[in-house]
Amino acid sequence: MTTPLYGKYGGQFVPEILMPALAELEEGYQRYKDDPEFLKELDYYLKDFAGRETPLYFAKNLSKKYGTRIYLKREDLVHGGAHKLNNTIGQSLLAKYMGKTRIVAETGAGQHGTATAMTGANMGFETVVYMGAKDIERQLMNVYRMKLMGTEVHTVESGSKTLKDAINEALRDWVTNVENTHYLIGSVVGPHPYPMIVRDFQSVIGNEVKEQIMEKEGRYPDSIVACTGGGSNAMGIFHPFIEENDVKLFAVEAGGSGMTTTEHAALHSASLCVGEDGVLHGARTRILQDKYGQILESHSISAGLDYSGVGPELANLADIGRLTPRHADDDEALEAFHELSRMEGIIPALESSHALAYVMKAAQSGELGDLVVINLSGRGDKDLETVIKLEQGVKDEYP
Amino acid sequence: MNIPDKFSELRSRGESALIAYVCAGDPTPDATEGIVQALIHGGADIVELGLPFSDPVADGPTIQAASERALSAGMNSDRYFDLIGSLDVEVPLVCMTYYNLIFKRGIEKFVHDCKDAGISGIIVPDLPVEESEELAECCVKNSVDFIFLIAPTTTEERINMILEHGSGFMYLVSRVGVTGARSDVAESTNKLLSRVKTDIPKAVGFGISNGKQAKEVVEDGADAVIVGSAFVDIIASGNAVNARLEALAKELKDGILAAKR
């Protein structure tokens, strides 16, 4: 019946109640994605509200130290401090065109929630964001930002109290309020058509890089490196390059505090590296699960990567060998966080620090080639409290 | 006894069925036998036993909490089938669980294990008919009924597709939303019952918690009433659980029997 969209991955594993809403969403997306008026408004928001295009910055000090030419795609300069706004602009506009009045979203680090709050406030939606209690604790600033912009933030106390549970709760809200509500999912995860829609709206990143790198270097990079939780910044920068087979794609997942698992939890969030085939949040993909299929809690120093699944298209790209999954652990990410701040005067998000950390680890090996683009998906201001606490030695509070 | 035989038996008496849901292993695996017996003594005609999943997106807070209690008490798929296989009951049993647990065990093995444990039907709330081909085939091969949900949002086209693949009974969701006891029964129930035209028995669930509601639903034309969260609330209270489960089942069944059709 339904053909899986990405090799064996993808699909629509959702309650019956939502099936018509998914069909409506797909229909709406197909109708508006090439509509001149929609595109004009999208373009306006991306330029004048989000501040695109973002620079492709040559990191000269880093390049010198690691002996390879390193560029940073500065998504940290997007309004709100992360690439997340690219997607919320697109989906909020779509929801507006489809006549929805209410938006619900989940958030991990609070970046997607903040981006949703921004477009929600700007476009006049009633906006509700679900956030795990554990994430609320580690991202108070983002919670306050969302509230400032008129968003209702719901604390999720169930399960692991992180992103996966926030998604469950947002889905439950959508099931209940499906008629007037759009579920604005924040990553390339969930049931079809979400992975496709989010990827398309995030592809502005890779499309800009294509032009910028040609202008600066006269060629495409040898490799592109992006951190991967659900995978929206990775798919956004990878997608326009998928047909360019000479460009290697590296998805760097959170290695957390070790690549092992206990009975109910993984100490990492590396579903591409070590996850198994399964079904989570409406899609078949690679997930962290126990031998019975119960979902394992994940771990990462960065809330934005702390997720037990990954986008189905990324799982397929990994299966067919088009992308290479790698991981960097908490300590390596922290080191990279410091190093970029010190060497280039740019404070990266802890999420993006994983991509940086991997480049720092692998640059000498030659694996990355001579010209590397790193997706600097977000800025690190939101993480300062986490880092300060870690360095004051209260690591136990952030297990 | 399988599900179609149970419904024929009830139909010959002009009766609608009470289908009771509880989460297996809640609060402990040892408690389940007593709970199931209490439900049957009270009047449950079919018992749905949830196999708890870590991320139950179709369930409200009551059943989420039950799933968490059962999982913390050590429930897993192996123990589930051991436990269900050990129950000494005559009524049909139905397994309700989420797709990843079936997928991970292997669809074929899962259905075999159901069959061996004496389970007559399977409900998978996150598996729409489009994704269900393999499981449907396996169920047919093993004479296990595959029970689908139909929601107020389900289109006519989808209703027809679901009727083609479902068996045992049709699980009509009385309202948009997740599971959980409510004080009123949605108006949409009546409309949905008349939209679904089939000889397969129609069971209505989501939100029903007392005898009065059960009576109304049967008067609207339901062949069965499904009650879950109201039973699970009693289990969660830890207070005179089995006696109160039996009393609620009796109240619900009395409501069903009092309905004028």
XYZ file of C-alpha atoms in Angstrom:
660
model
C 0.000 0.000 0.000
C 1.914 3.095 1.132
C 5.352 2.941 -0.426
C 8.116 3.740 1.996
C 9.607 7.033 0.948
C 13.246 6.631 1.862
C 14.290 3.096 1.085
C 12.575 1.056 3.773
C 12.183 4.071 6.083
C 9.468 6.679 6.534
C 5.739 6.029 6.393
C 2.786 7.138 8.491
C 2.524 5.216 11.761
C -0.021 7.404 13.507
C -3.456 7.055 15.097
C -6.321 6.877 12.609
C -7.586 10.260 13.838
C -4.563 11.974 12.252
C -4.588 10.293 8.854
C -6.936 12.850 7.265
C -4.874 15.699 8.752
C -1.695 14.295 7.195
C -3.465 14.019 3.856
C -4.695 17.609 4.198
C -1.177 18.772 5.047
C 0.335 17.030 2.069
C -2.334 18.440 -0.207
C -1.780 21.939 1.181
C 1.963 21.650 0.787
C 1.713 20.427 -2.803
C -0.699 23.231 -3.588
C 1.356 26.078 -2.115
C 4.984 25.059 -2.411
C 5.277 26.468 -5.924
C 2.594 29.117 -5.576
C 4.130 32.491 -6.541
C 2.389 34.390 -3.772
C 3.420 31.848 -1.133
C 7.002 31.877 -2.376
C 7.103 35.657 -2.427
C 5.976 35.815 1.180
C 8.368 33.030 2.184
C 11.213 34.906 0.561
C 10.215 38.121 2.311
C 10.221 36.438 5.723
C 13.518 34.664 5.104
C 15.206 37.918 4.120
C 13.640 40.610 6.260
C 12.556 38.631 9.326
C 15.176 35.879 9.554
C 18.076 37.892 8.132
C 19.055 35.576 5.284
C 21.236 34.911 3.493
C 23.652 33.885 6.217
C 27.399 34.195 5.571
C 29.668 31.342 4.652
C 32.594 32.289 6.822
C 36.170 31.206 6.234
C 37.553 30.229 9.645
C 41.144 31.217 9.056
C 42.547 30.439 12.485
C 40.894 27.065 12.677
C 41.967 26.280 9.110
C 45.565 27.083 9.938
C 45.604 24.948 13.042
C 43.957 21.916 11.446
C 45.657 22.135 8.065
C 42.510 22.153 5.961
C 40.293 24.937 4.638
C 37.324 25.194 7.000
C 34.195 27.232 6.295
C 31.362 27.796 8.729
C 27.798 28.216 7.481
C 26.611 30.862 9.903
C 23.111 29.673 10.795
C 23.895 30.992 14.270
C 23.194 34.436 12.785
C 19.613 33.630 11.843
C 17.087 35.572 13.941
C 16.633 33.651 17.168
C 20.108 32.185 17.011
C 19.603 28.967 15.077
C 18.545 27.442 11.773
C 15.200 26.462 13.302
C 13.470 29.629 12.061
C 13.850 28.559 8.396
C 11.399 25.751 9.059
C 8.989 27.586 11.346
C 8.635 30.408 8.811
C 7.810 27.911 6.087
C 5.399 25.816 8.126
C 3.682 28.771 9.796
C 3.055 30.353 6.411
C 1.737 27.045 5.145
C -0.574 26.781 8.169
C -1.793 30.317 7.496
C -2.516 29.518 3.863
C -4.319 26.361 4.987
C -6.552 28.380 7.315
C -5.290 27.026 10.648
C -5.484 29.323 13.662
C -3.501 27.430 16.254
C 0.005 25.990 16.260
C 1.476 23.366 18.543
C 5.130 22.411 18.635
C 7.558 20.368 20.681
C 10.961 21.598 21.685
C 14.122 20.084 23.125
C 16.702 22.820 23.649
C 14.005 25.421 23.220
C 15.385 26.658 19.902
C 12.551 25.250 17.833
C 10.067 26.415 20.441
C 11.553 29.897 20.314
C 11.479 29.950 16.520
C 7.855 28.785 16.633
C 7.040 31.499 19.168
C 8.580 34.086 16.827
C 6.577 33.155 13.752
C 3.516 32.421 15.888
C 3.604 35.936 17.368
C 4.385 37.547 14.046
C 1.684 35.780 12.074
C -0.961 35.898 14.786
C -1.343 32.263 15.796
C -2.369 30.908 19.168
C 0.882 29.101 19.941
C 1.459 26.229 22.350
C 4.849 24.606 22.920
C 5.452 21.337 24.764
C 8.780 20.985 26.532
C 10.128 18.276 28.816
C 10.533 19.223 32.475
C 14.205 18.253 32.339
C 14.796 20.479 29.311
C 12.935 23.377 30.914
C 15.382 23.190 33.781
C 18.406 23.382 31.523
C 16.997 26.018 29.137
C 15.246 28.594 31.315
C 16.199 31.497 29.059
C 14.483 29.983 26.054
C 11.386 29.271 28.127
C 11.263 32.922 29.099
C 11.808 34.020 25.515
C 8.863 31.924 24.354
C 6.620 33.325 27.059
C 7.697 36.878 26.193
C 6.372 36.324 22.703
C 3.020 35.150 23.972
C 3.514 31.404 23.641
C 1.995 29.047 26.158
C 4.712 26.659 27.366
C 3.475 23.317 28.698
C 5.770 21.310 30.951
C 5.884 17.614 30.062
C 6.356 15.410 33.101
C 5.899 12.005 31.472
C 8.577 9.483 30.508
C 12.117 10.807 30.282
C 10.846 14.425 30.420
C 12.833 15.377 27.334
C 12.263 15.877 23.610
C 10.759 12.466 22.871
C 8.087 12.967 25.498
C 7.429 16.514 24.293
C 6.767 15.073 20.819
C 4.361 12.506 22.330
C 2.495 15.300 24.089
C 2.375 17.553 21.020
C 0.981 14.616 19.026
C -1.679 14.079 21.707
C -2.626 17.744 21.520
C -2.848 17.519 17.734
C -5.017 14.383 17.975
C -7.377 16.352 20.217
C -7.443 19.673 18.325
C -6.781 18.517 14.802
C -9.447 20.650 13.157
C -7.994 24.109 13.788
C -4.430 23.165 14.707
C -1.232 22.697 12.763
C 1.456 20.591 14.374
C 4.682 22.403 13.584
C 7.246 19.660 13.982
C 10.773 20.938 14.393
C 12.892 18.347 12.682
C 12.970 15.989 9.715
C 11.170 13.361 11.798
C 7.589 12.195 12.245
C 5.108 10.800 9.734
C 5.143 11.687 6.046
C 4.946 14.447 4.785
C 6.830 16.091 7.680
C 10.351 14.810 6.928
C 9.956 16.084 3.365
C 8.440 19.454 4.292
C 11.029 20.248 6.967
C 13.857 19.159 4.678
C 12.578 21.373 1.878
C 12.241 24.440 4.087
C 15.714 23.847 5.565
C 17.316 23.281 2.158
C 17.780 27.030 1.870
C 20.962 26.374 3.903
C 22.530 24.025 1.372
C 21.317 26.026 -1.606
C 23.079 29.113 -0.284
C 26.248 27.137 0.448
C 26.325 25.880 -3.155
C 26.479 29.406 -4.516
C 28.695 30.816 -1.804
C 31.370 28.129 -2.001
C 31.477 28.370 -5.800
C 32.003 32.083 -5.477
C 34.729 31.765 -2.868
C 36.499 28.585 -3.922
C 35.301 27.884 -7.427
C 34.329 24.364 -6.460
C 32.178 22.302 -4.149
C 33.648 21.233 -0.804
C 35.251 17.835 -0.228
C 33.037 17.314 2.771
C 30.129 18.807 4.675
C 29.778 18.193 8.386
C 26.605 18.735 10.423
C 25.502 17.724 13.887
C 22.523 15.374 13.924
C 19.806 14.842 16.510
C 16.583 14.591 14.536
C 18.618 15.926 11.652
C 17.018 19.107 10.304
C 20.164 21.200 9.980
C 21.959 18.192 8.506
C 19.260 17.490 5.897
C 19.046 21.213 5.166
C 22.694 21.491 4.228
C 23.064 17.955 2.778
C 20.012 17.793 0.566
C 21.140 20.093 -2.260
C 24.420 18.134 -2.389
C 23.052 14.601 -2.409
C 23.473 14.248 -6.166
C 27.029 15.635 -5.944
C 28.692 12.339 -5.232
C 32.157 13.809 -4.738
C 30.975 15.760 -1.727
C 31.231 13.592 1.393
C 28.505 14.113 3.977
C 29.188 13.564 7.686
C 26.356 13.415 10.235
C 27.832 13.854 13.705
C 25.675 12.513 16.498
C 25.978 13.016 20.230
C 28.248 10.405 21.784
C 27.061 11.622 25.191
C 28.993 10.170 28.097
C 29.758 6.898 26.301
C 28.587 4.684 23.456
C 26.917 2.177 25.762
C 23.465 1.513 27.166
C 22.011 0.612 30.524
C 18.684 -1.200 30.938
C 16.422 1.747 30.093
C 18.752 4.371 28.716
C 21.480 4.992 26.217
C 24.348 7.159 27.417
C 24.370 8.762 23.964
C 21.963 9.866 21.232
C 23.619 8.156 18.275
C 20.710 6.453 16.502
C 22.400 6.554 13.084
C 25.640 5.101 14.433
C 24.229 2.313 16.589
C 20.413 2.471 16.461
C 18.236 -0.264 15.007
C 15.356 -0.424 12.596
C 12.120 0.498 14.350
C 9.070 2.745 14.449
C 8.980 5.917 16.521
C 6.858 9.068 16.293
C 5.097 8.034 13.140
C 8.028 6.875 11.043
C 10.119 3.808 10.483
C 13.735 4.811 11.047
C 16.777 3.963 13.135
C 16.015 4.251 16.813
C 17.504 3.513 20.199
C 15.498 0.652 21.674
C 15.844 -2.344 23.935
C 15.461 -5.926 22.737
C 11.685 -5.755 23.141
C 11.271 -2.528 21.205
C 10.812 -0.214 24.190
C 12.371 3.156 23.384
C 15.540 3.916 25.307
C 16.067 7.336 26.794
C 18.948 9.121 25.133
C 21.619 11.377 26.546
C 23.594 14.362 25.402
C 25.057 17.468 26.951
C 23.065 19.341 24.309
C 19.286 19.152 24.641
C 18.879 19.673 20.891
C 20.617 16.390 20.051
C 19.114 14.431 22.934
C 16.689 12.281 20.918
C 16.162 8.518 20.543
C 15.395 8.619 16.834
C 16.583 10.315 13.665
C 14.979 11.446 10.424
C 14.051 8.531 8.117
C 15.797 10.044 5.104
C 19.063 10.245 7.057
C 18.650 6.599 8.060
C 18.319 5.679 4.409
C 21.268 7.831 3.312
C 23.335 6.052 5.955
C 22.133 2.625 4.781
C 23.035 3.298 1.162
C 26.390 4.765 2.139
C 25.695 8.293 0.906
C 26.381 9.788 4.310
C 28.789 8.768 7.018
C 27.481 8.719 10.593
C 30.021 9.716 13.225
C 29.843 10.783 16.847
C 31.489 13.179 19.252
C 31.043 12.912 22.998
C 30.116 15.498 25.629
C 33.697 16.337 26.537
C 34.828 16.693 22.941
C 31.890 18.973 22.197
C 32.716 21.143 25.206
C 36.324 21.407 24.089
C 35.190 22.469 20.617
C 32.808 24.981 22.184
C 35.778 26.625 23.898
C 38.101 26.347 20.960
C 35.832 28.073 18.449
C 35.034 30.806 20.958
C 38.724 31.396 21.637
C 40.078 31.045 18.118
C 37.423 32.663 15.980
C 35.399 34.811 18.379
C 32.266 32.799 17.677
C 30.404 31.006 20.476
C 28.753 27.926 18.971
C 25.709 26.103 20.279
C 26.602 22.874 22.085
C 24.743 21.050 19.296
C 26.909 22.568 16.569
C 29.971 22.016 18.764
C 29.599 18.295 18.036
C 30.146 18.932 14.317
C 33.149 21.131 15.129
C 34.516 18.524 17.508
C 34.387 15.869 14.851
C 36.248 18.050 12.360
C 38.903 18.767 14.982
C 39.242 15.017 15.611
C 39.262 13.930 11.994
C 41.051 16.756 10.195
C 44.456 15.110 10.506
C 43.197 11.783 9.182
C 42.567 13.166 5.708
C 39.035 11.751 5.774
C 37.532 15.213 5.332
C 39.701 16.378 2.410
C 41.060 19.878 1.850
C 37.858 21.874 1.854
C 35.322 21.424 4.632
C 32.024 23.156 5.316
C 30.615 22.875 8.833
C 27.023 23.801 9.475
C 27.205 26.107 12.468
C 23.549 25.521 13.189
C 23.184 27.737 16.252
C 24.838 30.142 18.627
C 25.898 29.205 22.128
C 24.428 31.949 24.288
C 21.602 29.644 25.368
C 24.161 27.121 26.631
C 26.207 29.407 28.835
C 24.347 28.423 31.990
C 24.862 24.725 31.272
C 28.547 25.251 30.602
C 29.058 27.453 33.663
C 27.427 24.846 35.893
C 29.502 22.068 34.363
C 32.658 23.977 34.961
C 31.736 24.726 38.520
C 31.820 20.977 38.916
C 28.133 20.291 39.429
C 28.184 17.748 36.643
C 25.933 15.443 38.641
C 23.002 17.731 38.033
C 23.364 17.034 34.323
C 23.775 13.275 34.166
C -13.941 -18.663 22.680
C -13.119 -16.338 19.777
C -14.565 -12.894 19.166
C -17.137 -13.715 16.428
C -18.540 -16.611 18.519
C -18.862 -14.306 21.519
C -20.784 -11.741 19.495
C -23.078 -14.422 17.990
C -23.824 -15.719 21.461
C -24.649 -12.198 22.676
C -26.671 -11.376 19.582
C -28.809 -14.477 20.058
C -29.750 -12.997 23.449
C -30.172 -9.482 21.994
C -27.333 -8.198 24.136
C -24.492 -5.785 23.484
C -21.026 -6.508 24.834
C -18.893 -4.935 27.521
C -15.256 -4.824 26.509
C -12.931 -3.986 29.377
C -9.382 -2.704 28.924
C -6.587 -2.893 31.469
C -2.842 -2.706 31.070
C -1.225 -6.098 31.685
C 1.213 -6.036 34.571
C -0.298 -2.920 36.155
C 0.580 -2.414 38.961
C 2.435 -5.761 38.989
C 2.306 -8.881 36.803
C 0.919 -10.860 39.765
C -2.104 -8.587 40.050
C -3.367 -9.165 36.516
C -5.098 -12.557 37.018
C -7.227 -11.221 39.889
C -8.057 -8.054 37.965
C -9.165 -9.946 34.868
C -11.308 -12.339 36.947
C -12.973 -9.402 38.711
C -13.813 -7.763 35.378
C -15.318 -11.001 34.069
C -17.327 -11.618 37.254
C -18.699 -8.113 36.946
C -19.866 -8.778 33.393
C -17.045 -8.104 30.915
C -17.633 -10.136 27.762
C -14.235 -9.465 26.194
C -11.037 -8.318 27.912
C -8.404 -6.169 26.212
C -4.988 -6.508 27.773
C -2.548 -3.747 26.954
C 1.065 -4.655 26.306
C 2.668 -1.486 27.660
C 4.894 0.669 25.443
C 7.300 3.376 26.555
C 5.774 6.009 24.248
C 1.996 5.516 24.007
C 0.990 8.499 21.828
C -2.683 7.571 21.507
C -3.212 7.365 25.252
C -4.143 9.999 27.793
C -2.504 10.432 31.217
C -4.382 7.542 32.881
C -3.133 4.820 30.557
C 0.275 6.452 30.180
C 0.693 6.156 33.932
C -0.516 2.538 33.862
C 2.047 1.741 31.162
C 4.799 3.311 33.219
C 3.779 1.332 36.327
C 3.690 -1.928 34.405
C 7.038 -1.311 32.716
C 8.661 -0.408 36.037
C 7.256 -3.624 37.487
C 9.183 -5.495 34.799
C 6.554 -6.080 32.137
C 7.925 -6.877 28.696
C 6.749 -8.823 25.654
C 8.084 -12.210 26.874
C 6.440 -11.874 30.271
C 3.271 -10.588 28.655
C 2.769 -13.744 26.634
C 3.646 -15.961 29.636
C 1.185 -14.047 31.768
C -1.678 -14.073 29.251
C -1.058 -17.753 28.511
C -1.425 -18.550 32.190
C -4.816 -16.835 32.622
C -7.688 -19.198 33.284
C -10.501 -17.479 31.378
C -13.273 -18.364 28.954
C -13.896 -14.924 27.420
C -12.024 -13.724 24.308
C -8.822 -11.787 25.011
C -7.516 -8.979 22.861
C -3.959 -7.638 22.756
C -3.658 -3.868 22.444
C -0.206 -2.490 21.829
C 1.925 -0.130 19.752
C 3.497 -1.136 16.501
C 7.168 -0.989 17.423
C 6.770 -3.850 19.902
C 5.251 -6.017 17.167
C 7.786 -4.910 14.573
C 10.730 -5.565 16.878
C 9.561 -9.043 17.898
C 8.895 -9.917 14.282
C 5.357 -9.727 12.958
C 5.053 -13.465 12.335
C 6.388 -14.390 15.762
C 4.237 -11.820 17.498
C 1.032 -13.164 15.955
C 2.064 -16.764 16.703
C 2.769 -15.830 20.305
C -0.667 -14.198 20.529
C -2.272 -17.331 19.150
C -0.349 -19.586 21.535
C -1.259 -17.418 24.524
C -4.959 -17.663 23.661
C -5.356 -14.129 22.327
C -8.147 -13.795 19.756
C -7.565 -10.277 18.440
C -5.000 -7.490 18.058
C -5.477 -3.711 18.187
C -2.602 -1.398 17.200
C -3.569 2.242 17.690
C -0.610 3.675 15.769
C -0.938 1.426 12.738
C -3.279 2.795 10.086
C -4.618 0.456 7.447
C -2.083 1.700 4.849
C 0.837 0.359 6.879
C -0.773 -2.833 8.046
C -0.591 -5.248 5.132
C 1.969 -7.643 6.584
C 0.320 -7.824 9.988
C -3.116 -8.259 8.380
C -1.917 -11.208 6.299
C -0.338 -12.829 9.317
C -3.520 -12.412 11.347
C -5.645 -14.013 8.630
C -3.231 -16.933 8.389
C -3.428 -17.502 12.129
C -7.153 -16.781 12.572
C -6.443 -13.869 14.868
C -8.815 -10.927 14.419
C -7.235 -7.637 13.394
C -9.240 -4.823 14.923
C -9.023 -1.316 13.446
C -9.991 2.028 14.868
C -12.356 4.367 13.050
C -12.383 8.001 14.165
C -14.851 10.854 13.701
C -12.300 12.330 11.269
C -12.135 9.158 9.156
C -13.404 9.775 5.616
C -15.934 7.521 3.862
C -13.212 6.276 1.575
C -11.075 5.264 4.535
C -14.023 3.684 6.352
C -14.546 1.393 3.359
C -10.866 0.532 3.214
C -10.829 -0.257 6.950
C -13.978 -2.376 6.743
C -12.313 -4.421 4.022
C -9.366 -5.306 6.249
C -10.768 -5.384 9.765
C -12.396 -8.281 11.568
C -13.648 -9.207 15.037
C -15.127 -5.817 15.781
C -14.698 -2.212 14.632
C -13.329 0.110 17.294
C -15.205 3.369 16.849
C -13.470 6.269 18.551
C -16.235 8.363 20.057
C -14.339 11.644 19.948
C -11.178 13.213 18.617
C -8.518 13.031 21.295
C -6.679 10.494 23.376
C -8.038 7.821 25.726
C -9.402 8.888 29.093
C -12.618 8.971 31.110
C -14.978 11.899 30.407
C -18.222 12.947 32.022
C -20.115 13.213 28.736
C -20.250 11.089 25.634
C -19.605 13.040 22.471
C -22.410 13.747 20.058
C -20.137 12.546 17.281
C -20.726 8.963 18.501
C -24.204 8.750 17.091
C -23.115 10.167 13.750
C -20.156 7.846 13.478
C -22.265 4.788 14.300
C -24.615 5.591 11.443
C -21.745 6.290 9.024
C -20.165 2.877 9.545
C -22.334 0.368 7.707
C -21.218 -3.196 8.312
C -22.236 -6.541 9.768
C -19.026 -6.580 11.788
C -19.936 -5.616 15.375
C -19.357 -1.956 16.184
C -17.729 -1.176 19.512
C -17.551 2.379 20.842
C -14.749 3.547 23.089
C -12.814 6.603 24.383
C -14.312 8.439 27.315
C -17.012 6.062 28.565
C -16.896 5.628 32.339
C -20.355 4.847 33.769
C -23.545 2.825 33.264
C -25.578 5.769 32.015
C -23.097 6.517 29.228
C -22.909 2.828 28.332
C -26.689 2.702 28.013
C -26.736 5.776 25.752
C -24.070 4.377 23.472
C -25.952 1.101 23.057
C -29.186 2.994 22.377
C -27.291 4.843 19.652
C -26.648 1.451 18.052
C -23.353 0.162 19.453
C -22.837 -3.607 19.581
C -20.250 -3.149 22.282
C -18.982 -0.589 24.751
C -15.259 -0.312 25.427
C -14.161 1.012 28.810
C -10.518 1.416 29.798
C -9.422 4.480 31.717
C -12.249 4.217 34.271
C -10.995 0.721 35.227
C -7.381 1.839 35.171
C -8.224 4.727 37.526
C -9.472 2.163 40.061
C -6.286 0.123 39.691
C -4.221 3.292 40.159
C -6.052 4.098 43.413
C -4.825 0.849 44.982
C -7.976 0.854 47.114
C -10.236 -2.269 47.203
C -9.291 -2.673 43.565
C -10.852 -5.981 42.575
C -14.163 -5.377 44.373
C -14.517 -1.943 42.778
C -13.534 -3.228 39.321
C -16.221 -5.861 39.595
C -18.779 -3.298 40.760
C -17.982 -0.915 37.878
C -18.118 -3.731 35.330
C -21.521 -4.690 36.739
C -22.773 -1.101 36.572
C -21.633 -0.827 32.946
C -23.126 -4.169 31.939
C -26.384 -3.297 33.686
C -26.464 -0.043 31.711
C -25.897 -1.996 28.507
C -28.683 -4.450 29.364
C -31.077 -1.626 30.272
C -30.701 -0.019 26.856
C -33.786 0.009 24.656
C -32.907 -0.841 21.081
